């Protein structure tokens, strides 16, 4: 699915923006069509503050 670029303010207007699940079968089609050889996948855990808890579990001195 290609989303309208005007809704994605900081994306180069010459770029195609695909929002889909990285495990989707469509990914292979897009990679072949666009001749892409590298994927830079950004994912975040929500809520963000919970991914850093417990804060002190890696410090044995505390």
Coordinates of N, CA and C in Angstrom, one line a residue:
X1 N 0.8 -1.2 0.0 CA 0.0 0.0 0.0 C 0.9 1.2 0.0
X2 N 0.7 2.1 -0.9 CA 1.4 3.4 -1.0 C 0.6 4.5 -0.4
X3 N 1.1 5.2 0.6 CA 0.4 6.3 1.2 C 0.7 7.6 0.6
X4 N -0.2 8.5 0.5 CA 0.1 9.9 0.0 C 1.2 10.5 0.7
X5 N 2.2 11.0 -0.1 CA 3.4 11.6 0.5 C 3.1 12.8 1.3
X6 N 2.1 13.6 0.9 CA 1.8 14.9 1.6 C 1.5 14.6 3.1
X7 N 1.1 13.4 3.4 CA 0.8 13.1 4.8 C 2.0 12.7 5.6
X8 N 3.1 12.5 4.9 CA 4.4 12.0 5.5 C 5.4 13.1 5.3
X9 N 5.2 14.2 6.0 CA 5.9 15.5 5.9 C 7.4 15.5 5.6
X10 N 8.2 14.5 6.2 CA 9.6 14.6 6.0 C 10.2 13.6 5.0
X11 N 9.3 13.0 4.2 CA 9.7 12.0 3.2 C 10.0 12.7 1.9
X12 N 11.0 12.4 1.3 CA 11.4 13.0 0.0 C 10.2 12.8 -1.0
X13 N 9.7 13.9 -1.6 CA 8.5 13.7 -2.5 C 8.8 12.8 -3.7
X14 N 10.0 12.5 -4.0 CA 10.3 11.5 -5.1 C 10.3 10.1 -4.6
X15 N 10.2 9.9 -3.3 CA 10.3 8.5 -2.7 C 8.9 7.9 -2.7
X16 N 8.9 6.6 -2.8 CA 7.7 5.8 -2.6 C 7.8 5.3 -1.1
X17 N 6.7 5.5 -0.4 CA 6.6 5.1 1.0 C 5.7 4.0 1.1
X18 N 6.2 2.8 1.6 CA 5.3 1.6 1.8 C 5.2 1.4 3.3
X19 N 4.0 1.3 3.8 CA 3.7 1.0 5.2 C 3.0 -0.4 5.2
X20 N 3.8 -1.4 5.6 CA 3.3 -2.7 5.7 C 4.1 -3.5 6.7
X21 N 3.6 -4.7 7.0 CA 4.2 -5.6 7.9 C 5.5 -6.2 7.2
X22 N 6.6 -6.1 7.9 CA 7.9 -6.6 7.3 C 7.8 -8.1 6.9
X23 N 6.9 -8.8 7.5 CA 6.7 -10.2 7.2 C 5.7 -10.5 6.1
X24 N 5.1 -9.4 5.6 CA 4.1 -9.5 4.5 C 4.7 -10.1 3.2
X25 N 4.0 -10.9 2.5 CA 4.5 -11.4 1.2 C 4.7 -10.3 0.2
X26 N 4.1 -9.2 0.4 CA 4.2 -8.0 -0.5 C 5.7 -7.5 -0.5
X27 N 6.4 -7.7 0.6 CA 7.7 -7.2 0.7 C 8.6 -7.7 -0.4
X28 N 8.5 -9.0 -0.7 CA 9.3 -9.5 -1.8 C 9.0 -8.9 -3.2
X29 N 7.8 -8.7 -3.4 CA 7.3 -8.0 -4.7 C 7.9 -6.6 -4.7
X30 N 7.8 -5.9 -3.6 CA 8.3 -4.5 -3.6 C 9.8 -4.4 -3.8
X31 N 10.5 -5.4 -3.1 CA 12.0 -5.4 -3.2 C 12.4 -5.7 -4.7
X32 N 11.7 -6.6 -5.4 CA 12.0 -6.9 -6.7 C 11.6 -5.7 -7.7
X33 N 10.5 -5.1 -7.4 CA 10.0 -4.0 -8.3 C 10.9 -2.8 -8.2
X34 N 11.3 -2.4 -6.9 CA 12.1 -1.2 -6.7 C 13.6 -1.5 -6.8
X35 N 14.0 -2.8 -7.0 CA 15.4 -3.1 -7.0 C 16.1 -2.7 -5.7
X36 N 15.5 -3.1 -4.6 CA 16.1 -2.7 -3.3 C 17.0 -3.9 -2.8
X37 N 18.1 -3.5 -2.3 CA 19.0 -4.5 -1.8 C 19.3 -4.4 -0.3
X38 N 18.8 -3.3 0.3 CA 19.0 -3.1 1.8 C 17.7 -2.6 2.4
X39 N 17.3 -3.2 3.5 CA 16.1 -2.7 4.3 C 16.6 -2.2 5.6
X40 N 16.2 -1.0 5.9 CA 16.5 -0.4 7.2 C 15.1 -0.3 8.0
X41 N 14.9 -1.3 8.8 CA 13.6 -1.4 9.5 C 13.7 -0.8 10.9
X42 N 12.8 0.2 11.2 CA 12.7 0.8 12.5 C 11.5 0.3 13.2
X43 N 11.6 -0.2 14.4 CA 10.5 -0.6 15.2 C 10.7 -0.1 16.6
X44 N 9.6 0.2 17.2 CA 9.6 0.6 18.6 C 8.6 -0.2 19.4
X45 N 9.0 -0.3 20.7 CA 8.1 -1.0 21.6 C 7.2 0.1 22.3
X46 N 6.0 -0.1 22.4 CA 5.1 0.9 23.0 C 4.5 0.3 24.3
X47 N 4.4 1.0 25.4 CA 4.9 2.4 25.6 C 6.4 2.4 25.7
X48 N 7.0 3.5 25.2 CA 8.4 3.6 25.1 C 9.1 3.5 26.4
X49 N 8.6 4.2 27.5 CA 9.3 4.2 28.8 C 9.4 2.8 29.4
X50 N 8.5 1.9 29.0 CA 8.6 0.5 29.6 C 9.7 -0.3 29.1
X51 N 10.2 0.0 27.9 CA 11.3 -0.8 27.4 C 12.6 -0.6 28.1
X52 N 12.7 0.4 29.0 CA 13.9 0.7 29.7 C 13.8 0.2 31.2
X53 N 12.7 -0.4 31.6 CA 12.5 -0.8 32.9 C 12.8 -2.3 33.1
X54 N 13.3 -2.9 34.1 CA 13.9 -2.1 35.3 C 15.2 -1.4 34.9
X55 N 15.4 -0.2 35.4 CA 16.5 0.6 35.1 C 17.8 0.0 35.6
X56 N 17.8 -0.6 36.7 CA 19.1 -1.0 37.4 C 19.4 -2.5 37.3
X57 N 18.7 -3.2 36.5 CA 18.9 -4.7 36.6 C 20.3 -5.1 36.0
X58 N 21.0 -4.3 35.3 CA 22.3 -4.7 34.7 C 23.4 -4.2 35.5
X59 N 23.2 -3.5 36.6 CA 24.3 -2.9 37.4 C 24.4 -3.7 38.7
X60 N 25.3 -4.6 38.9 CA 25.4 -5.4 40.1 C 25.9 -4.7 41.3
X61 N 26.4 -3.5 41.1 CA 27.0 -2.7 42.3 C 25.9 -2.1 43.1
X62 N 24.8 -1.7 42.4 CA 23.7 -1.0 43.2 C 23.0 -2.0 44.0

